[in-house]
Short mmCIF file of C-alpha atoms and ligand atoms in Angstrom, two decimals:
data_model
loop_
_atom_site.label_atom_id
_atom_site.label_comp_id
_atom_site.label_asym_id
_atom_site.label_seq_id
_atom_site.Cartn_x
_atom_site.Cartn_y
_atom_site.Cartn_z
CA MET A 1 -58.53 -23.12 46.35
CA ALA A 2 -55.92 -23.13 43.61
CA SER A 3 -56.56 -20.85 40.68
CA SER A 4 -55.95 -22.15 37.18
CA GLY A 5 -56.47 -18.72 35.55
CA ALA A 6 -58.53 -17.73 32.56
CA ILE A 7 -57.36 -19.31 29.32
CA ASN A 8 -57.61 -17.10 26.24
CA SER A 9 -58.48 -18.49 22.84
CA ILE A 10 -55.91 -18.58 20.03
CA GLU A 11 -57.90 -15.80 18.30
CA HIS A 12 -57.46 -13.64 21.36
CA ALA A 13 -53.78 -14.52 21.40
CA VAL A 14 -53.49 -12.67 18.10
CA MET A 15 -55.82 -9.72 18.74
CA GLY A 16 -55.61 -9.36 22.50
CA PRO A 17 -58.64 -9.59 24.78
CA THR A 18 -60.02 -6.53 26.52
CA LYS A 19 -59.20 -7.72 30.01
CA TYR A 20 -56.02 -9.17 31.43
CA SER A 21 -55.08 -10.16 34.92
CA LEU A 22 -51.88 -11.68 36.25
CA ALA A 23 -53.74 -15.02 36.17
CA THR A 24 -54.49 -14.76 32.42
CA ARG A 25 -53.04 -17.75 30.56
CA LEU A 26 -52.40 -18.52 26.91
CA PRO A 27 -52.78 -22.00 25.43
CA LEU A 28 -49.62 -23.61 24.03
CA SER A 29 -49.19 -26.09 21.17
CA SER A 30 -48.12 -28.68 23.77
CA GLY A 31 -51.66 -28.63 25.20
CA LEU A 32 -50.57 -26.89 28.42
CA SER A 33 -51.01 -23.20 29.19
CA ILE A 34 -48.71 -20.39 30.26
CA PRO A 35 -49.30 -17.24 32.35
CA GLN A 36 -49.18 -14.18 30.13
CA ILE A 37 -46.99 -11.99 32.37
CA HIS A 38 -43.80 -13.24 34.02
CA LEU A 39 -41.37 -11.52 36.37
CA GLY A 40 -37.95 -11.45 34.69
CA VAL A 41 -35.02 -11.92 37.08
CA TYR A 42 -32.05 -11.16 34.81
CA LEU A 43 -29.35 -8.96 36.35
CA MET A 44 -30.59 -9.65 39.87
CA SER A 45 -28.34 -11.01 42.58
CA GLY A 46 -29.64 -14.11 44.35
CA ARG A 47 -30.79 -11.96 47.25
CA GLU A 48 -32.57 -9.49 44.97
CA ALA A 49 -34.22 -12.31 43.02
CA GLY A 50 -35.47 -14.00 46.20
CA GLN A 51 -37.03 -10.77 47.41
CA ALA A 52 -38.45 -9.74 44.02
CA VAL A 53 -40.02 -13.17 43.42
CA LYS A 54 -41.82 -13.03 46.78
CA TRP A 55 -43.12 -9.50 46.14
CA ALA A 56 -44.26 -10.52 42.68
CA LEU A 57 -46.08 -13.69 43.82
CA ALA A 58 -47.70 -11.82 46.70
CA SER A 59 -49.01 -9.22 44.25
CA GLY A 60 -50.50 -11.86 41.93
CA TYR A 61 -47.78 -12.80 39.41
CA GLN A 62 -47.75 -16.54 38.76
CA ALA A 63 -44.61 -16.87 36.65
CA VAL A 64 -40.86 -16.27 36.97
CA ASP A 65 -38.29 -16.22 34.16
CA SER A 66 -34.80 -17.28 35.26
CA ALA A 67 -31.84 -18.99 33.56
CA GLN A 68 -28.67 -20.89 34.36
CA MET A 69 -26.72 -17.83 33.27
CA TYR A 70 -28.53 -15.55 35.75
CA ARG A 71 -27.13 -17.56 38.68
CA ASN A 72 -30.33 -17.11 40.67
CA GLU A 73 -32.27 -20.31 39.93
CA ALA A 74 -31.69 -21.49 43.53
CA GLU A 75 -32.93 -18.29 45.21
CA SER A 76 -35.85 -17.92 42.78
CA GLY A 77 -36.95 -21.51 43.44
CA LYS A 78 -36.53 -21.10 47.19
CA ALA A 79 -38.65 -17.93 47.16
CA ILE A 80 -41.40 -19.78 45.26
CA ARG A 81 -41.35 -22.66 47.77
CA GLU A 82 -41.37 -20.31 50.75
CA PHE A 83 -44.22 -18.27 49.26
CA LEU A 84 -46.32 -21.40 48.71
CA GLU A 85 -45.76 -22.53 52.30
CA ASP A 86 -46.47 -19.13 53.88
CA LYS A 87 -50.22 -18.80 54.48
CA SER A 88 -49.91 -15.09 55.25
CA LEU A 89 -48.46 -14.46 51.76
CA ASN A 90 -50.18 -17.24 49.80
CA THR A 91 -53.69 -16.10 50.63
CA GLN A 92 -55.23 -17.83 47.58
CA GLY A 93 -53.85 -21.23 48.60
CA LEU A 94 -51.83 -21.62 45.40
CA ARG A 95 -49.93 -24.87 44.85
CA ARG A 96 -46.72 -25.70 42.98
CA GLU A 97 -48.66 -26.39 39.77
CA ASP A 98 -50.15 -22.88 39.81
CA ILE A 99 -46.72 -21.23 39.61
CA PHE A 100 -44.77 -21.31 36.36
CA PHE A 101 -40.97 -21.42 36.51
CA THR A 102 -38.70 -21.03 33.49
CA SER A 103 -35.00 -21.69 33.14
CA LYS A 104 -32.62 -21.82 30.18
CA LEU A 105 -29.61 -23.81 29.05
CA ALA A 106 -26.47 -21.68 29.33
CA SER A 107 -24.83 -23.07 26.19
CA ASN A 108 -25.51 -25.60 23.46
CA SER A 109 -22.86 -28.30 23.12
CA ASP A 110 -23.59 -32.03 23.01
CA TYR A 111 -26.52 -34.18 24.16
CA THR A 112 -24.90 -35.53 27.33
CA ARG A 113 -23.82 -32.15 28.63
CA ALA A 114 -27.17 -30.56 27.84
CA ARG A 115 -29.08 -33.40 29.48
CA SER A 116 -27.05 -33.21 32.68
CA ALA A 117 -27.24 -29.39 32.73
CA ILE A 118 -31.05 -29.64 32.62
CA LYS A 119 -31.03 -32.14 35.52
CA LYS A 120 -28.78 -29.74 37.45
CA SER A 121 -31.24 -26.86 36.95
CA VAL A 122 -34.13 -28.99 38.22
CA GLU A 123 -32.07 -29.90 41.29
CA THR A 124 -30.88 -26.31 41.85
CA CYS A 125 -34.32 -24.69 41.79
CA GLY A 126 -35.72 -27.33 44.17
CA LEU A 127 -39.17 -27.19 42.60
CA GLY A 128 -39.37 -30.84 41.57
CA TYR A 129 -39.70 -29.94 37.89
CA ILE A 130 -39.28 -26.93 35.62
CA ASP A 131 -42.34 -25.70 33.76
CA LEU A 132 -40.53 -24.30 30.73
CA PHE A 133 -36.95 -24.99 29.70
CA LEU A 134 -35.41 -23.06 26.83
CA LEU A 135 -32.27 -23.24 24.74
CA HIS A 136 -31.04 -19.76 25.73
CA SER A 137 -29.66 -18.99 22.28
CA PRO A 138 -28.90 -20.55 18.90
CA TYR A 139 -25.12 -20.18 19.45
CA GLY A 140 -22.98 -23.29 18.97
CA GLY A 141 -23.95 -24.30 15.41
CA LYS A 142 -26.51 -26.69 13.96
CA THR A 143 -25.20 -29.94 15.49
CA ALA A 144 -25.10 -28.47 19.01
CA ARG A 145 -28.54 -26.88 18.60
CA LEU A 146 -30.21 -30.10 17.49
CA ALA A 147 -28.43 -32.23 20.11
CA SER A 148 -29.40 -29.78 22.85
CA TRP A 149 -33.00 -29.76 21.63
CA LYS A 150 -33.05 -33.56 21.83
CA ALA A 151 -31.95 -33.23 25.47
CA VAL A 152 -34.89 -30.87 26.14
CA GLU A 153 -37.29 -33.34 24.48
CA ASP A 154 -36.00 -36.16 26.67
CA ALA A 155 -36.26 -34.00 29.81
CA VAL A 156 -39.93 -33.42 28.93
CA LYS A 157 -40.46 -37.17 28.30
CA ASP A 158 -38.82 -37.95 31.66
CA GLY A 159 -41.02 -35.44 33.51
CA GLU A 160 -38.20 -33.13 34.61
CA VAL A 161 -39.53 -30.36 32.37
CA ARG A 162 -43.14 -29.73 31.35
CA ILE A 163 -42.63 -27.66 28.19
CA GLY A 164 -39.69 -27.10 25.84
CA GLY A 165 -38.87 -23.90 24.00
CA VAL A 166 -36.12 -21.80 22.48
CA SER A 167 -34.82 -18.28 22.86
CA ASN A 168 -33.16 -15.82 20.49
CA PHE A 169 -33.95 -18.13 17.56
CA GLY A 170 -34.23 -16.37 14.20
CA VAL A 171 -36.51 -17.71 11.45
CA LYS A 172 -33.67 -19.78 9.95
CA HIS A 173 -33.04 -21.52 13.28
CA LEU A 174 -36.73 -22.31 13.69
CA GLU A 175 -36.89 -23.61 10.09
CA GLU A 176 -33.83 -25.77 10.74
CA LEU A 177 -35.42 -27.26 13.85
CA ILE A 178 -38.76 -27.89 12.12
CA ALA A 179 -36.96 -29.48 9.13
CA SER A 180 -35.15 -31.89 11.47
CA LYS A 181 -38.59 -33.40 12.26
CA PRO A 182 -38.18 -33.33 16.03
CA ASP A 183 -40.46 -35.36 18.30
CA MET A 184 -41.63 -32.06 19.78
CA LEU A 185 -41.75 -28.54 18.39
CA PRO A 186 -40.74 -25.62 20.60
CA ALA A 187 -43.86 -24.17 22.23
CA VAL A 188 -42.30 -20.72 22.64
CA ASN A 189 -39.52 -18.54 21.26
CA GLN A 190 -38.28 -15.94 23.74
CA ILE A 191 -36.85 -12.93 21.89
CA GLU A 192 -36.28 -9.24 22.48
CA VAL A 193 -39.53 -7.52 21.46
CA HIS A 194 -40.85 -4.07 22.37
CA PRO A 195 -42.09 -1.07 20.37
CA PHE A 196 -38.50 -0.04 19.60
CA ASN A 197 -37.60 -3.50 18.25
CA THR A 198 -40.68 -5.21 16.85
CA ARG A 199 -38.94 -8.08 14.99
CA THR A 200 -42.04 -8.71 12.87
CA SER A 201 -40.42 -11.29 10.60
CA ILE A 202 -39.76 -13.56 13.61
CA THR A 203 -43.03 -12.83 15.44
CA ASP A 204 -45.09 -13.41 12.24
CA PHE A 205 -43.29 -16.71 11.60
CA CYS A 206 -43.90 -17.82 15.20
CA GLN A 207 -47.56 -16.84 15.21
CA LYS A 208 -48.11 -18.69 11.88
CA ASN A 209 -46.43 -21.81 13.26
CA GLY A 210 -48.20 -21.92 16.63
CA ILE A 211 -45.09 -20.83 18.55
CA VAL A 212 -45.93 -18.34 21.30
CA VAL A 213 -43.60 -15.33 21.49
CA GLU A 214 -42.17 -14.43 24.88
CA ALA A 215 -41.10 -10.78 24.79
CA TYR A 216 -37.91 -10.11 26.69
CA ALA A 217 -36.84 -6.57 27.58
CA PRO A 218 -40.52 -5.59 27.19
CA LEU A 219 -39.70 -2.22 28.80
CA ALA A 220 -36.82 -1.70 26.34
CA ARG A 221 -34.58 -1.94 29.44
CA ALA A 222 -35.99 1.49 30.53
CA MET A 223 -34.07 3.15 27.68
CA ARG A 224 -37.07 4.87 26.05
CA MET A 225 -39.30 5.80 29.02
CA GLN A 226 -38.99 9.49 28.09
CA HIS A 227 -39.64 9.03 24.36
CA PRO A 228 -42.20 11.73 23.36
CA ALA A 229 -44.65 9.21 21.83
CA ILE A 230 -44.50 7.01 24.94
CA VAL A 231 -44.97 10.00 27.26
CA LYS A 232 -47.90 11.29 25.18
CA LEU A 233 -49.71 7.92 25.13
CA SER A 234 -49.01 7.30 28.83
CA ASN A 235 -50.66 10.65 29.59
CA LYS A 236 -53.60 9.74 27.35
CA TYR A 237 -54.19 6.37 29.08
CA GLN A 238 -53.26 7.68 32.55
CA CYS A 239 -50.71 4.88 32.92
CA THR A 240 -46.95 4.70 33.33
CA PRO A 241 -44.67 4.23 30.29
CA ALA A 242 -43.90 0.74 31.62
CA GLN A 243 -47.60 -0.19 31.85
CA LEU A 244 -48.10 1.11 28.29
CA MET A 245 -45.30 -1.13 26.99
CA VAL A 246 -46.50 -4.21 28.89
CA ARG A 247 -50.02 -3.63 27.54
CA TRP A 248 -48.69 -3.22 23.96
CA SER A 249 -46.97 -6.59 24.31
CA LEU A 250 -50.10 -8.32 25.65
CA GLN A 251 -52.33 -6.86 22.95
CA HIS A 252 -49.98 -8.35 20.34
CA GLY A 253 -50.47 -11.76 21.97
CA PHE A 254 -46.92 -11.85 23.38
CA ILE A 255 -45.82 -12.88 26.86
CA PRO A 256 -43.98 -9.92 28.41
CA LEU A 257 -41.35 -10.57 31.11
CA PRO A 258 -40.89 -7.19 32.85
CA LYS A 259 -37.99 -7.10 35.34
CA SER A 260 -37.77 -4.90 38.41
CA VAL A 261 -36.11 -5.07 41.81
CA SER A 262 -38.55 -2.48 43.18
CA LYS A 263 -41.71 -3.65 44.98
CA GLU A 264 -43.70 -0.65 43.74
CA ARG A 265 -42.61 -1.15 40.13
CA ILE A 266 -43.23 -4.91 40.21
CA GLU A 267 -46.78 -4.26 41.43
CA ALA A 268 -47.44 -1.40 38.99
CA ASN A 269 -46.03 -3.28 35.97
CA GLY A 270 -48.62 -6.02 36.51
CA LYS A 271 -51.61 -3.65 36.77
CA ILE A 272 -52.55 -3.35 33.14
CA ASP A 273 -56.27 -4.11 33.17
CA PHE A 274 -57.58 -0.54 33.51
CA PHE A 275 -56.98 0.60 29.93
CA GLU A 276 -56.87 -0.73 26.39
CA ILE A 277 -54.67 0.71 23.65
CA THR A 278 -56.70 1.57 20.55
CA LYS A 279 -55.76 0.11 17.17
CA PRO A 280 -54.41 3.44 15.82
CA ASP A 281 -52.31 3.89 18.96
CA MET A 282 -51.00 0.30 18.65
CA GLU A 283 -49.97 1.21 15.09
CA THR A 284 -48.26 4.38 16.32
CA MET A 285 -46.30 2.29 18.82
CA ASP A 286 -45.47 -0.33 16.15
CA GLY A 287 -44.05 2.55 14.10
CA LEU A 288 -41.45 3.36 16.78
CA ASP A 289 -39.31 0.41 15.65
CA GLU A 290 -35.63 1.36 15.38
CA TYR A 291 -34.11 -2.13 15.89
CA LEU A 292 -33.03 -1.13 19.39
CA VAL A 293 -31.03 -4.00 20.88
CA THR A 294 -30.74 -3.71 24.66
CA ASP A 295 -28.63 -6.82 25.26
CA TRP A 296 -27.19 -9.43 22.91
CA ASP A 297 -28.55 -10.21 19.44
CA PRO A 298 -27.95 -13.84 18.44
CA VAL A 299 -30.87 -14.17 15.98
CA ASP A 300 -28.66 -14.14 12.86
CA THR A 301 -25.86 -16.42 14.07
CA ASP A 302 -24.90 -19.42 11.89
N1 LIG B 1 -33.54 -14.83 26.66
C1 LIG B 1 -32.71 -13.81 26.71
O1 LIG B 1 -31.67 -13.80 26.05
C2 LIG B 1 -33.05 -12.65 27.59
C3 LIG B 1 -32.30 -11.46 27.48
C4 LIG B 1 -32.66 -10.38 28.28
C5 LIG B 1 -33.74 -10.50 29.15
N2 LIG B 1 -34.41 -11.67 29.26
C6 LIG B 1 -35.54 -11.85 30.21
O2 LIG B 1 -36.44 -10.75 30.07
C7 LIG B 1 -36.54 -10.07 31.33
C8 LIG B 1 -36.77 -8.60 31.10
O3 LIG B 1 -35.74 -8.02 30.33
P1 LIG B 1 -34.71 -6.96 30.92
O4 LIG B 1 -34.55 -7.24 32.37
O5 LIG B 1 -33.50 -6.98 30.08
O6 LIG B 1 -35.40 -5.55 30.66
P2 LIG B 1 -36.83 -4.85 30.94
O7 LIG B 1 -37.72 -5.68 31.74
O8 LIG B 1 -37.29 -4.32 29.63
O9 LIG B 1 -36.37 -3.58 31.77
C9 LIG B 1 -35.81 -3.69 33.03
C10 LIG B 1 -35.32 -2.29 33.44
O10 LIG B 1 -36.45 -1.42 33.57
C11 LIG B 1 -36.46 -0.85 34.89
N3 LIG B 1 -37.88 -0.76 35.26
C12 LIG B 1 -38.71 -1.76 35.60
N4 LIG B 1 -39.95 -1.29 35.85
C13 LIG B 1 -39.89 0.04 35.65
C14 LIG B 1 -40.85 1.08 35.77
N5 LIG B 1 -42.12 0.81 36.10
N6 LIG B 1 -40.45 2.35 35.51
C15 LIG B 1 -39.16 2.60 35.16
N7 LIG B 1 -38.21 1.66 35.03
C16 LIG B 1 -38.57 0.39 35.28
C17 LIG B 1 -35.68 -1.83 35.74
O11 LIG B 1 -35.10 -1.16 36.83
P3 LIG B 1 -35.38 -1.64 38.35
O12 LIG B 1 -35.07 -3.10 38.44
O13 LIG B 1 -34.45 -0.78 39.14
O14 LIG B 1 -36.83 -1.32 38.62
C18 LIG B 1 -34.60 -2.29 34.76
O15 LIG B 1 -33.57 -1.33 34.68
C19 LIG B 1 -35.23 -10.41 32.01
O16 LIG B 1 -35.26 -10.14 33.41
C20 LIG B 1 -35.08 -11.85 31.65
O17 LIG B 1 -35.93 -12.64 32.47
C21 LIG B 1 -34.10 -12.74 28.47
#
């Protein structure tokens, strides 16, 4: 039987429920739902992505975050298809609609180019449709952003994409898009968020406007695993620093996208149901903010 996963309420999206599993889903403004933990496949070769996606799905993940720029949409999609067809791996009998695949537009330019780039991604992944398609960044200026968003809307209307969203959008970019009165609002904004870069102005704006925050680099790209506060709290909760950071993200109502090429780490990063971070400890972690940027930082671009 296919599993649709537990759907949390919007209230829980803000406060965080006590229990999470890899099948936990959050409701979106579009009316559809999204798994709350995704495997990120950035900086993986095609071969690594194919292997990591299979390990992740076999251990219970139901979502994969790829992009045109990662150059592994084909191998990620192929691994999903092979997993679904392999009864020895797909022991729950999951179907295509139970697995959530994300890709992103490499660059904003004009409507025609964006529209054909989206079609190309759908073809490349071989999954029939893409669950979530994002503008990867706000770069390119207002005209390119709005034209590219129109292309995402039309891809949703044409059934190539289920849900549209944005990534690396600052508050001003979201306000610009909302002010343009689009046919569809972005259901998610994928931004860098972890205890060392909390970006509360963007996350607060998103949560007030019904836009779910996807937290990229949720492990702070492994740059702060030895931070004394992280080590202390990991010891307290008998978890790894990575599990602590994934759990922090979930309890804030975000969607963390931890990346790993290691089978053991992929499995461990998704096992976050055996502890709950207390409110004071969440506040301690919130206080670690140092605006640590692990990759690019387009949120202020014009
Ligand atoms: N929209 C955007 O602009 C954007 C930008 C960046 C990332 N993303 C998305 O977000 C995902 C995650 O971000 P990210 O890959 O930059 O960083 P991340 O998930 O925060 O960290 C990944 C790093 O942590 C290591 N790691 C994973 N699990 C670990 C564990 N349990 N213990 C110790 N180290 C561990 C990984 O090494 P190993 O692989 O060797 O385990 C890798 O070096 C990406 O894959 C991508 O899907 C989106």
